[in-house]
């Protein structure tokens, strides 16, 4: 008996016993007719429903042709189903802990907020797809404020104008430490209004999140078409990739990897160049955020429309006074040096270690790194460790000039994955010539 046949038998014979149903898209699509029939029946023990079905349907807020689970799913806490019209009429809606909505084409902000208002125990909310939200202009019927004190995770994937979506989020009041994951990839150019509302969102949710969470790491990627700021929470929840159903008595709680952690992300990615003032404005929106607890920083600046002397960028760097470890690249190091000329204080004063996993992919990397290390040493804040994070066999180029950086510890790995350390100034610069294979590599 094949896996699909087994799954079919379970759905046909054990539906009333199933507590967790999590099926991969391929299998769910092949069994869509059977699953749709089962979704018309009561599900007395079903707690988690994660079934991506591909079939022609209406928008997620349109009532389906039948009440989901015949209106009876007293244990249901997680609903996640691609392209299944969401039936908001069922009494089980008020008990949901997680709601994942997909492929929305023409949503009403009023209906969405009123729907969320019926879920006082909601802990995670996610929406993906085309996500065109329609707010309308009716001053006599203002959008309701929705307080969700248990909401800890919001994931929003949007392509349409963000200004209207902001009006929804602006009326949603989650827990103080709620994590927000925003991925905005518009199909048209960002407008000035879009940038303004995105900045308001980043400032408001970012300041609340970083004031209420333990945050020791931060990721910032600035490019010509992208602004990407992320924090991965140190607190993780168990996650199951669950591709099958379960009728056991165990308390299974599968999560999508993006909402399984209470984290924060603000990602704006355009098909064309970001507007000229976008990076400057987004960095300015970070001014209320508390980054004094950040110890690890991943920073990449490549082709961004941003000056090394940008005041908002400098203010952002000044807020990172506790960073001890930075993962970056030679081009970004050069950007930092350029911006240091008109500064009275040293950037990242606590920085001790620089990690550069792809340093050798830049042709003049040794020179750029040497300039950065020399600048830090003459400024009285020398770098102690330079970690190349790659096996010797995969490293390229001659880094032997770095042997003049007295006391610097350089790190890479041998063919067995063992950590190799070299103290610069030891008189063996050939150890740093990765264009040749030294005797120790074959040992």
Short mmCIF file of N, CA and C in Angstrom, two decimals, residues 236-237 255-262:
data_model
loop_
_atom_site.label_atom_id
_atom_site.label_comp_id
_atom_site.label_asym_id
_atom_site.label_seq_id
_atom_site.Cartn_x
_atom_site.Cartn_y
_atom_site.Cartn_z
N UNK A 236 12.97 29.83 21.09
CA UNK A 236 12.36 29.10 19.99
C UNK A 236 11.37 28.09 20.53
N UNK A 237 10.37 27.79 19.73
CA UNK A 237 9.38 26.78 20.07
C UNK A 237 9.63 25.53 19.27
N UNK A 255 4.20 24.15 13.41
CA UNK A 255 4.23 25.57 13.09
C UNK A 255 4.93 25.78 11.76
N UNK A 256 4.54 26.81 11.06
CA UNK A 256 5.33 27.30 9.94
C UNK A 256 6.60 27.91 10.51
N UNK A 257 7.75 27.70 9.83
CA UNK A 257 9.01 28.16 10.40
C UNK A 257 9.06 29.67 10.59
N UNK A 258 8.29 30.42 9.81
CA UNK A 258 8.33 31.87 9.92
C UNK A 258 7.58 32.37 11.14
N UNK A 259 6.63 31.60 11.65
CA UNK A 259 5.85 32.05 12.80
C UNK A 259 6.09 31.19 14.02
N UNK A 260 7.08 30.29 13.96
CA UNK A 260 7.34 29.41 15.09
C UNK A 260 8.17 30.12 16.15
N UNK A 261 8.68 31.31 15.85
CA UNK A 261 9.47 32.05 16.82
C UNK A 261 8.89 33.45 16.98
N UNK A 262 9.05 33.96 18.17
CA UNK A 262 8.65 35.34 18.41
C UNK A 262 9.80 36.22 17.95
#
